[in-house]
Coordinates of C-alpha atoms in Angstrom, one line a residue:
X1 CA -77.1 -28.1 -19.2
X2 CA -79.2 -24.9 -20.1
X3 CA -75.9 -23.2 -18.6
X4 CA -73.6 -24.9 -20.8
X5 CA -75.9 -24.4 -24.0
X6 CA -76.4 -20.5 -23.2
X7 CA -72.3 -20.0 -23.5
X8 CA -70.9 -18.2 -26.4
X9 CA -69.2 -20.5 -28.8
X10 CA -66.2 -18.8 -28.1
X11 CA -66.5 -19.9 -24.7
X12 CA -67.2 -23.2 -25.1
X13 CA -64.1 -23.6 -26.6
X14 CA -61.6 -22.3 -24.6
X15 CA -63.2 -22.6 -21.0
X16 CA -61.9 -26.5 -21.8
X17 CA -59.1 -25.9 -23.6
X18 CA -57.8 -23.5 -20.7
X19 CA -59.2 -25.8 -17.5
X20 CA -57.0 -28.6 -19.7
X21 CA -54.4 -26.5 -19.7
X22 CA -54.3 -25.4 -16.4
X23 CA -54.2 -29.0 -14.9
X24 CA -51.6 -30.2 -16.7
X25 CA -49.3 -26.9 -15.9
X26 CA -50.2 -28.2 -12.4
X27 CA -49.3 -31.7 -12.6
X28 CA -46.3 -30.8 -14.9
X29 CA -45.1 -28.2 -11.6
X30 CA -45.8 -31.0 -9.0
X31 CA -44.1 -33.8 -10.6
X32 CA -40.7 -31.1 -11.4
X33 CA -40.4 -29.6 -7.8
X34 CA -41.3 -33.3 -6.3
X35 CA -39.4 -35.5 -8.1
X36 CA -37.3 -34.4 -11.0
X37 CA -35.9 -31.8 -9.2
X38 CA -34.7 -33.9 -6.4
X39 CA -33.7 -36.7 -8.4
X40 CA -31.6 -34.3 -10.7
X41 CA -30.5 -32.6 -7.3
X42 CA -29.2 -36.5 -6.1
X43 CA -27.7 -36.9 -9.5
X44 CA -25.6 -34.0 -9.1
X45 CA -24.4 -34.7 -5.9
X46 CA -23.1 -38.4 -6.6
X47 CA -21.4 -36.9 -9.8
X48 CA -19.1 -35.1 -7.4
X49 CA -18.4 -36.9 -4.8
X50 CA -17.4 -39.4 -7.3
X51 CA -15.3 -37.1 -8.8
X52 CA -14.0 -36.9 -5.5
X53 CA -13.5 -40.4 -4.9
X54 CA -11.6 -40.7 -7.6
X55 CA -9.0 -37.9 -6.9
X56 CA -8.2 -39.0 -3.2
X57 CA -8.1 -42.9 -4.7
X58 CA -5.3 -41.3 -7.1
X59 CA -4.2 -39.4 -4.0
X60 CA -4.0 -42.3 -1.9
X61 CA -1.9 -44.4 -4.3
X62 CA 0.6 -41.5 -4.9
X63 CA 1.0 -41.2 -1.3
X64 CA 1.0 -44.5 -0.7
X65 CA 4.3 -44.7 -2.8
X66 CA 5.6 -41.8 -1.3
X67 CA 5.3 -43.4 2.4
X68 CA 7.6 -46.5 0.6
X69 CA 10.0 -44.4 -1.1
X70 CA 10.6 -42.0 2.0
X71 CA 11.1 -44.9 4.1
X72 CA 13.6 -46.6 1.8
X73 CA 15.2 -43.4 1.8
X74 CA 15.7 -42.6 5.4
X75 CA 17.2 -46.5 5.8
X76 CA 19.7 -45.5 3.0
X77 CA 20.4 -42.2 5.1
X78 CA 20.8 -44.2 8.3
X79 CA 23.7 -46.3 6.5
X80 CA 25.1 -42.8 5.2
X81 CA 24.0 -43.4 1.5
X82 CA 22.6 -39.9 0.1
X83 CA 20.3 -41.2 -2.9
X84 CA 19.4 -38.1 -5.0
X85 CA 17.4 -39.9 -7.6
X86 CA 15.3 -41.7 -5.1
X87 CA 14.3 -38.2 -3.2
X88 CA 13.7 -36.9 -6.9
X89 CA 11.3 -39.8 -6.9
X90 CA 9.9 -38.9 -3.8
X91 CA 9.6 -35.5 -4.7
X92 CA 7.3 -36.3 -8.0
X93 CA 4.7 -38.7 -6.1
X94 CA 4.5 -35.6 -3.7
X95 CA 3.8 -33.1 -6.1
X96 CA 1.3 -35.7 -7.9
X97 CA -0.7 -36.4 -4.6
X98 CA -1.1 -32.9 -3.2
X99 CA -2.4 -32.0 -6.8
X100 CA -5.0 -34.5 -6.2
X101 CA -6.1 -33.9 -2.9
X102 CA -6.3 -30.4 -3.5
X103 CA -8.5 -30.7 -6.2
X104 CA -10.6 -33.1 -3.9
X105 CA -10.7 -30.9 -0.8
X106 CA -12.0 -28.1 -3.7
X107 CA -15.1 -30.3 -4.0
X108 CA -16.3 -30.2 -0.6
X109 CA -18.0 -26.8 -0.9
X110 CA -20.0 -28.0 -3.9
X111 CA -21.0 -31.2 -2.2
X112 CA -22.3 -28.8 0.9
X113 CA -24.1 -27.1 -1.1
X114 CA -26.0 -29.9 -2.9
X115 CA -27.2 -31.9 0.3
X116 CA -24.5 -33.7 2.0
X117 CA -23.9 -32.7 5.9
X118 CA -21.6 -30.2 5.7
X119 CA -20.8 -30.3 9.6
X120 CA -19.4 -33.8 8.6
X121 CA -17.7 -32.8 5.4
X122 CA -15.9 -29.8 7.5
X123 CA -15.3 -32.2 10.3
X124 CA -13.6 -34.8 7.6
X125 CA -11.6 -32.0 5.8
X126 CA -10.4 -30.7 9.2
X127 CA -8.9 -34.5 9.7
X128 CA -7.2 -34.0 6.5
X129 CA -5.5 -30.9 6.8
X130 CA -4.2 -31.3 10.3
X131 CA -2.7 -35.1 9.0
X132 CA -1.3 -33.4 5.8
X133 CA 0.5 -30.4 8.1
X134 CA 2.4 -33.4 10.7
X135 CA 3.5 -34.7 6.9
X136 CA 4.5 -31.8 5.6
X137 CA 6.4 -31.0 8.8
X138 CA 8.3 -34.2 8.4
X139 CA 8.9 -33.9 4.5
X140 CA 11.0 -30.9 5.0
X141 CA 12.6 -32.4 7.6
X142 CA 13.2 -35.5 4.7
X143 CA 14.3 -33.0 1.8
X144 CA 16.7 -31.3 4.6
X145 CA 18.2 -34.4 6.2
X146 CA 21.3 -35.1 3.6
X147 CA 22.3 -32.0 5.0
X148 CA 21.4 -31.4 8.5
X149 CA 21.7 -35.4 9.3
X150 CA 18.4 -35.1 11.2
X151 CA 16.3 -37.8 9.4
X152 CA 12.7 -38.2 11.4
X153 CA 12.3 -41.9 12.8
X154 CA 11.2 -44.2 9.9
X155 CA 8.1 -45.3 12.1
X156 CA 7.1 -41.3 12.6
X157 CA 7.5 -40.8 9.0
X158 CA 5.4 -44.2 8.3
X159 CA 2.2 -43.7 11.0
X160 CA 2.0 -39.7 9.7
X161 CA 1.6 -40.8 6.4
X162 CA -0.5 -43.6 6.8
X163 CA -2.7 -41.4 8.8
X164 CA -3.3 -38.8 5.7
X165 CA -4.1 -41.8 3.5
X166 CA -6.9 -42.9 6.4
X167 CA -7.7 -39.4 7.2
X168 CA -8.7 -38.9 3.4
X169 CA -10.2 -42.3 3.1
X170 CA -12.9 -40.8 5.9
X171 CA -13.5 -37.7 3.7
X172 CA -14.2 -40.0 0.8
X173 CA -17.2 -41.8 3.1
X174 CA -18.6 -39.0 4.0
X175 CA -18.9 -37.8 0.1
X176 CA -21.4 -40.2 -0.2
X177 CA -23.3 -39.8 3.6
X178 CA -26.7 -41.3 2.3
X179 CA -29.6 -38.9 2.1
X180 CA -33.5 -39.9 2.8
X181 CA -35.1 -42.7 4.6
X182 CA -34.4 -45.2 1.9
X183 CA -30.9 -44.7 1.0
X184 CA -30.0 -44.6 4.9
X185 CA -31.8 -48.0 5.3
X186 CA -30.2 -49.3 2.3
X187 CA -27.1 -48.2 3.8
X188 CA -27.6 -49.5 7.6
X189 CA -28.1 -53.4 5.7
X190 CA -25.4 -53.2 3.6
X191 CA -22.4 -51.4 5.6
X192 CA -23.5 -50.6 9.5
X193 CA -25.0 -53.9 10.2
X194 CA -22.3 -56.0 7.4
X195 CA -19.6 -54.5 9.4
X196 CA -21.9 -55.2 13.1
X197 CA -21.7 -59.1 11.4
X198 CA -18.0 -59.2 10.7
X199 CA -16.7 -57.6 13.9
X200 CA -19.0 -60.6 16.1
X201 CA -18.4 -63.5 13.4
X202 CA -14.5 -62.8 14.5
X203 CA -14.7 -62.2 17.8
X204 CA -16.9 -65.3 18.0
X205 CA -14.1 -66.9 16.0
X206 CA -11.6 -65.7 19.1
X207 CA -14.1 -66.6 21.7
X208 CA -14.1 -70.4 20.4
X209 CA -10.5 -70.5 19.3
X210 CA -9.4 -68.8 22.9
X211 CA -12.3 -71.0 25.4
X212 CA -10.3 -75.1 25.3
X213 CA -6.8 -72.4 25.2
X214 CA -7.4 -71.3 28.6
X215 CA -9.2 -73.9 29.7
X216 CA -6.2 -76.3 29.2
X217 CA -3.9 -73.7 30.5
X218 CA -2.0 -73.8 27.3
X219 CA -0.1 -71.4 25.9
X220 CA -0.8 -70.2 22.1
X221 CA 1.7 -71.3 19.4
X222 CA 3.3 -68.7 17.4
X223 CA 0.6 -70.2 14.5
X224 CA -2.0 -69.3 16.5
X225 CA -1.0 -66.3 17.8
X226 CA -1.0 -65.3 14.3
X227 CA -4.2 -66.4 13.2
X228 CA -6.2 -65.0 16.3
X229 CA -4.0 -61.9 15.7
X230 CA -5.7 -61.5 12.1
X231 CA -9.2 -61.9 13.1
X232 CA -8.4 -59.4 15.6
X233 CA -7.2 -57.4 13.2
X234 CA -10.0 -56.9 11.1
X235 CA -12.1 -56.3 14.5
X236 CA -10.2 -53.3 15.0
X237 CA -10.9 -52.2 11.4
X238 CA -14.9 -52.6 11.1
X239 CA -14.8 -51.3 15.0
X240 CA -13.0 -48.3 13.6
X241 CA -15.6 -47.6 10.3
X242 CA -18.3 -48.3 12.6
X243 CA -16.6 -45.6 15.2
X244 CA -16.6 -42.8 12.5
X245 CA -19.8 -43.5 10.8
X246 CA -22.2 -43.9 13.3
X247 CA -21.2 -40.3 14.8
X248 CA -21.5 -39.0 11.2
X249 CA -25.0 -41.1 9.9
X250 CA -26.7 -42.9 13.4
X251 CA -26.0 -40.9 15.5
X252 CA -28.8 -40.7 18.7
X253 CA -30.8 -37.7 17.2
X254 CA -31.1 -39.1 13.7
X255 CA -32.6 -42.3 14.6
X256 CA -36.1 -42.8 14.2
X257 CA -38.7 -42.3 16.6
X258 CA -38.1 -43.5 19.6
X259 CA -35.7 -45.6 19.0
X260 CA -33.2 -42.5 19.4
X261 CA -32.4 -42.9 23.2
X262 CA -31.9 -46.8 23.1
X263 CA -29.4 -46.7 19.9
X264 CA -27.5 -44.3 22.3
X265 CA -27.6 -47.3 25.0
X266 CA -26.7 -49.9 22.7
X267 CA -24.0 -47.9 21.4
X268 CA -22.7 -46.8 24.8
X269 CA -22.9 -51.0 26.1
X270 CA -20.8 -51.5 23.2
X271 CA -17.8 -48.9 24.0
X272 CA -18.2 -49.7 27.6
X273 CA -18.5 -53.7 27.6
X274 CA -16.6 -54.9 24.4
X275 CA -13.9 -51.9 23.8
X276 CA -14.0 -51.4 27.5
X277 CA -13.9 -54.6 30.1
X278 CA -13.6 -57.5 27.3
X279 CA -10.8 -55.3 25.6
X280 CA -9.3 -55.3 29.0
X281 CA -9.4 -58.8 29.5
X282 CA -8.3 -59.4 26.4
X283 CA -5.0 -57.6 27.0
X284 CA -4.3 -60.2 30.6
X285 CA -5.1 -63.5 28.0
X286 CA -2.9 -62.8 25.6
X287 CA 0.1 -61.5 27.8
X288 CA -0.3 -65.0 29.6
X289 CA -0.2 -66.5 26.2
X290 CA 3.3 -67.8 26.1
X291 CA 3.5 -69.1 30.0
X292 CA -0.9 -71.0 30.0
X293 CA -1.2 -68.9 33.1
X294 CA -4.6 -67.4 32.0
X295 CA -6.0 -65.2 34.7
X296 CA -9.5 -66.7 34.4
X297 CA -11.2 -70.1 33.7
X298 CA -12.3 -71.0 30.3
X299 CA -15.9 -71.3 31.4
X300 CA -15.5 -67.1 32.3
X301 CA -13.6 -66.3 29.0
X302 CA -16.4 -67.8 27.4
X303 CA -19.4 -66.3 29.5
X304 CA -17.3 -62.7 29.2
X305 CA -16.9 -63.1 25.1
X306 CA -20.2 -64.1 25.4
X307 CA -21.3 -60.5 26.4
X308 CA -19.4 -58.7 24.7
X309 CA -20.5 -60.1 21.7
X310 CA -24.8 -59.2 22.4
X311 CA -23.5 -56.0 23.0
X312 CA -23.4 -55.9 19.4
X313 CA -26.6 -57.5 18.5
X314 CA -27.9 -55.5 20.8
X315 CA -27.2 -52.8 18.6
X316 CA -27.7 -54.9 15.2
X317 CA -30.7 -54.9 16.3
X318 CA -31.7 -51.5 16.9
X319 CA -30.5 -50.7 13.8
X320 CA -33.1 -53.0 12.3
X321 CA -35.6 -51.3 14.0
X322 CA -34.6 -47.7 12.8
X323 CA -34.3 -49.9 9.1
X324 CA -38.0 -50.6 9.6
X325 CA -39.3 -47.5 10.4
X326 CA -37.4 -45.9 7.5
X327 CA -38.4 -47.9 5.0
X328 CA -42.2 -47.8 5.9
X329 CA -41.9 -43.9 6.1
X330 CA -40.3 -44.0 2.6
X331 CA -43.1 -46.4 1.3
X332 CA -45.7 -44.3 2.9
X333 CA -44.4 -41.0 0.9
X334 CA -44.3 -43.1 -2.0
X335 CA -47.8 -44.1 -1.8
X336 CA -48.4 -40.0 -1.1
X337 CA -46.9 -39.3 -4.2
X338 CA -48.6 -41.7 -6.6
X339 CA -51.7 -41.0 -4.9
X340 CA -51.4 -36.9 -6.0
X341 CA -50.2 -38.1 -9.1
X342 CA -53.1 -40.4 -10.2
X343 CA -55.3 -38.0 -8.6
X344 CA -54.1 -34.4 -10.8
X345 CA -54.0 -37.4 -13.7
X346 CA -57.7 -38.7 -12.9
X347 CA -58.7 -34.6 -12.7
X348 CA -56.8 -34.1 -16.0
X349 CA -58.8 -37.0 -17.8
X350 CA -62.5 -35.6 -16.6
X351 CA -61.1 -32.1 -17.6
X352 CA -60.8 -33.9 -21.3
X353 CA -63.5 -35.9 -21.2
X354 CA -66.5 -33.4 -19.3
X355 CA -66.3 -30.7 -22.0
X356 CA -66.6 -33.5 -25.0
X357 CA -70.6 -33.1 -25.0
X358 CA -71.1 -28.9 -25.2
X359 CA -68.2 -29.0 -27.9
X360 CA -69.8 -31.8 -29.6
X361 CA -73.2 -29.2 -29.8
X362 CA -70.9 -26.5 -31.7
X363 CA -71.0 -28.1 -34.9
X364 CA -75.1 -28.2 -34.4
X365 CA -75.4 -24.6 -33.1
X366 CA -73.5 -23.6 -36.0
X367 CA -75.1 -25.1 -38.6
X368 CA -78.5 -23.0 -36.4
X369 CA -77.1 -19.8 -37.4
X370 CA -76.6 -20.6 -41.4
X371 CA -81.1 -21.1 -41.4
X372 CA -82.7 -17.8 -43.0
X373 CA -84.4 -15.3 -40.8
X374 CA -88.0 -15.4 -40.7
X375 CA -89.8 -12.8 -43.2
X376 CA -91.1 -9.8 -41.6
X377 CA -95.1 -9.6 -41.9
X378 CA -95.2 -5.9 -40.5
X379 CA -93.4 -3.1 -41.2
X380 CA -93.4 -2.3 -37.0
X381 CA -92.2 -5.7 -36.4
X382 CA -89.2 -6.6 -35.9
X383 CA -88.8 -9.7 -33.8
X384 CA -86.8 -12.4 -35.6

């Protein structure tokens, strides 16, 4: 205290003001660069890659009606009708999409650079060109045909466009690859594991449709050849999404902890048991279909489906566990950050509140210095 008393006034003042000061500089600095700057970072990042959504959606639809024009149009060449106004057509939705997906494919650069895996992004954009060269390959062979009379095959022309739409569709996931512990658990409930769900809810659908089938030795009716055709169907669609995402989010070395070399089994069981043997078997049921002669019991179509289908919760549940250990690594950083938070805030507060009593003795010490000198008694002295 003798200390703090013995400081000029001058210091006392501004030693406080400038320790206050400092600290909340400090926690100003900490909270930009650890949480504002990556949130604003983030921000930035969904901002374009919705802006590239949006341009390979308006893509998409423009050469979607391109791939049902051009067809329409190599029929009415195959019956010798030469349609000018429908290859104008054609012409205008092909100018209109490849002015969206260009400025789409510009984005990619920008989305590198603010976080999202740019070995995926490439990988995606790759897809994309190669598709769009096999169509633009066949559209000159479209806009030539009235006069050279060598149309492509309808069915060439249809599967090359349809593969640009997809091909672009896969660039537009990527865009928004999730970033951090949090988001990629968020993401694993919501798409990896909804789309796990759907593919065995409908092969389980199959397996009990398919099990008093064989059993019976009946063959399918065109109705439910149809309807087993449709859930099989949408199989092939999540099994797709799940194919391309997991190599570009789960794959092996991004998985949590251990957990790394076991997704890579439960992922391998499910290429090699259910798009490998079952997928196989599949393929003898439903060519025995129309004549009932199934090549195995019911009782082994069932114990077969049966299989294939934990291959998937096998790797449901792997998943979970890589979920888990996300989300208690992001709660565990969150709890690091408000800790240094409320500790700079706790240091800022006794930075206030610790100077309070030497400032409070200004006034006092002041006042000390307006009091007259003492007279001097000798003329030799001259201690105050």
């Amino acid at each position: 205290m003798r200390l703090v008393r013995n400081l000029s006034i001058k210091a006392t003042l501004t030693v406080p003001v400038t320790v206050l000061a400092l600290m909340l500089i400090t926690a100003m600095s900490w909270e930009t660069i650890m949480v504002y700057l990556p949130n604003d970072s983030r921000a930035t990042t969904l901002d374009q890659a919705n802006q590239m959504s949006d341009l390979l959606l308006t893509a998409a639809a423009d050469e979607a009606r391109e791939r049902g024009f051009t067809v329409s149009y190599l029929y009415k060449l195959s019956t010798g009708q030469k349609d000018t106004g429908l290859l104008a057509s054609i012409k205008e939705q092909r100018r209109a999409g490849d002015a969206a997906l260009d400025s789409a494919l510009g984005l990619t650069e920008q989305l590198a650079r603010h976080g999202v895996d740019r070995a995926s992004l490439t990988r995606h954009k790759e897809s994309v060109m190669d598709a769009r060269k096999r169509v633009d390959a066949l559209r000159a062979k479209v806009d030539a045909a009235s006069d050279t009379g060598a149309a492509p095959a309808r069915q060439q022309w249809f599967n090359a466009a349809t593969d640009l739409i997809f091909a672009a569709a896969q660039l537009r996931l990527a865009a928004f690859s999730p970033k951090g512990d949090a988001e990629i658990a968020a993401y694993s409930n919501n798409m990896i594991k909804q789309a796990l769900w759907l593919v065995s809810e409908y092969a389980g659908r199959e397996r009990a449709a398919l099990a008093p089938v064989i059993a019976a030795k009946q063959p399918l009716s065109a109705a439910q050849r149809a309807q087993l055709s449709g859930y099989r169907n949408l199989v092939d669609q999540q099994l797709s999404y799940l194919h391309d995402t997991i190599q570009t989010v789960f794959s092996g070395d991004r998985i949590s902890g251990s957990h790394g070399e076991e997704f890579t089994r439960a992922w391998d069981a499910v290429q090699q048991v259910f798009l490998g043997r079952f997928q196989k078997l599949r393929t003898k049921v439903y060519a025995a279909a129309t004549s009932g002669n199934y090549p195995i019991s019911g009782q082994q179509w069932l114990n077969e489906s049966t299989e294939a289908i934990n291959s998937l919760v096998r790797l449901s549940t792997v998943l979970s566990k890589d979920a888990t250990l996300r989300v208690d690594r992001a709660k565990s950083l969150s709890s690091r950050t408000l800790s240094v938070a409320a500790l700079l805030t706790a240091i800022s507060v006794l930075a206030a509140v610790i100077p309070l009593g030497p400032i409070f003795h200004v006034p006092g010490r002041l006042r000390s210095l307006q009091k007259p000198a003492p007279p001097i008694h000798h003329e030799n002295d001259r201690a105050l």
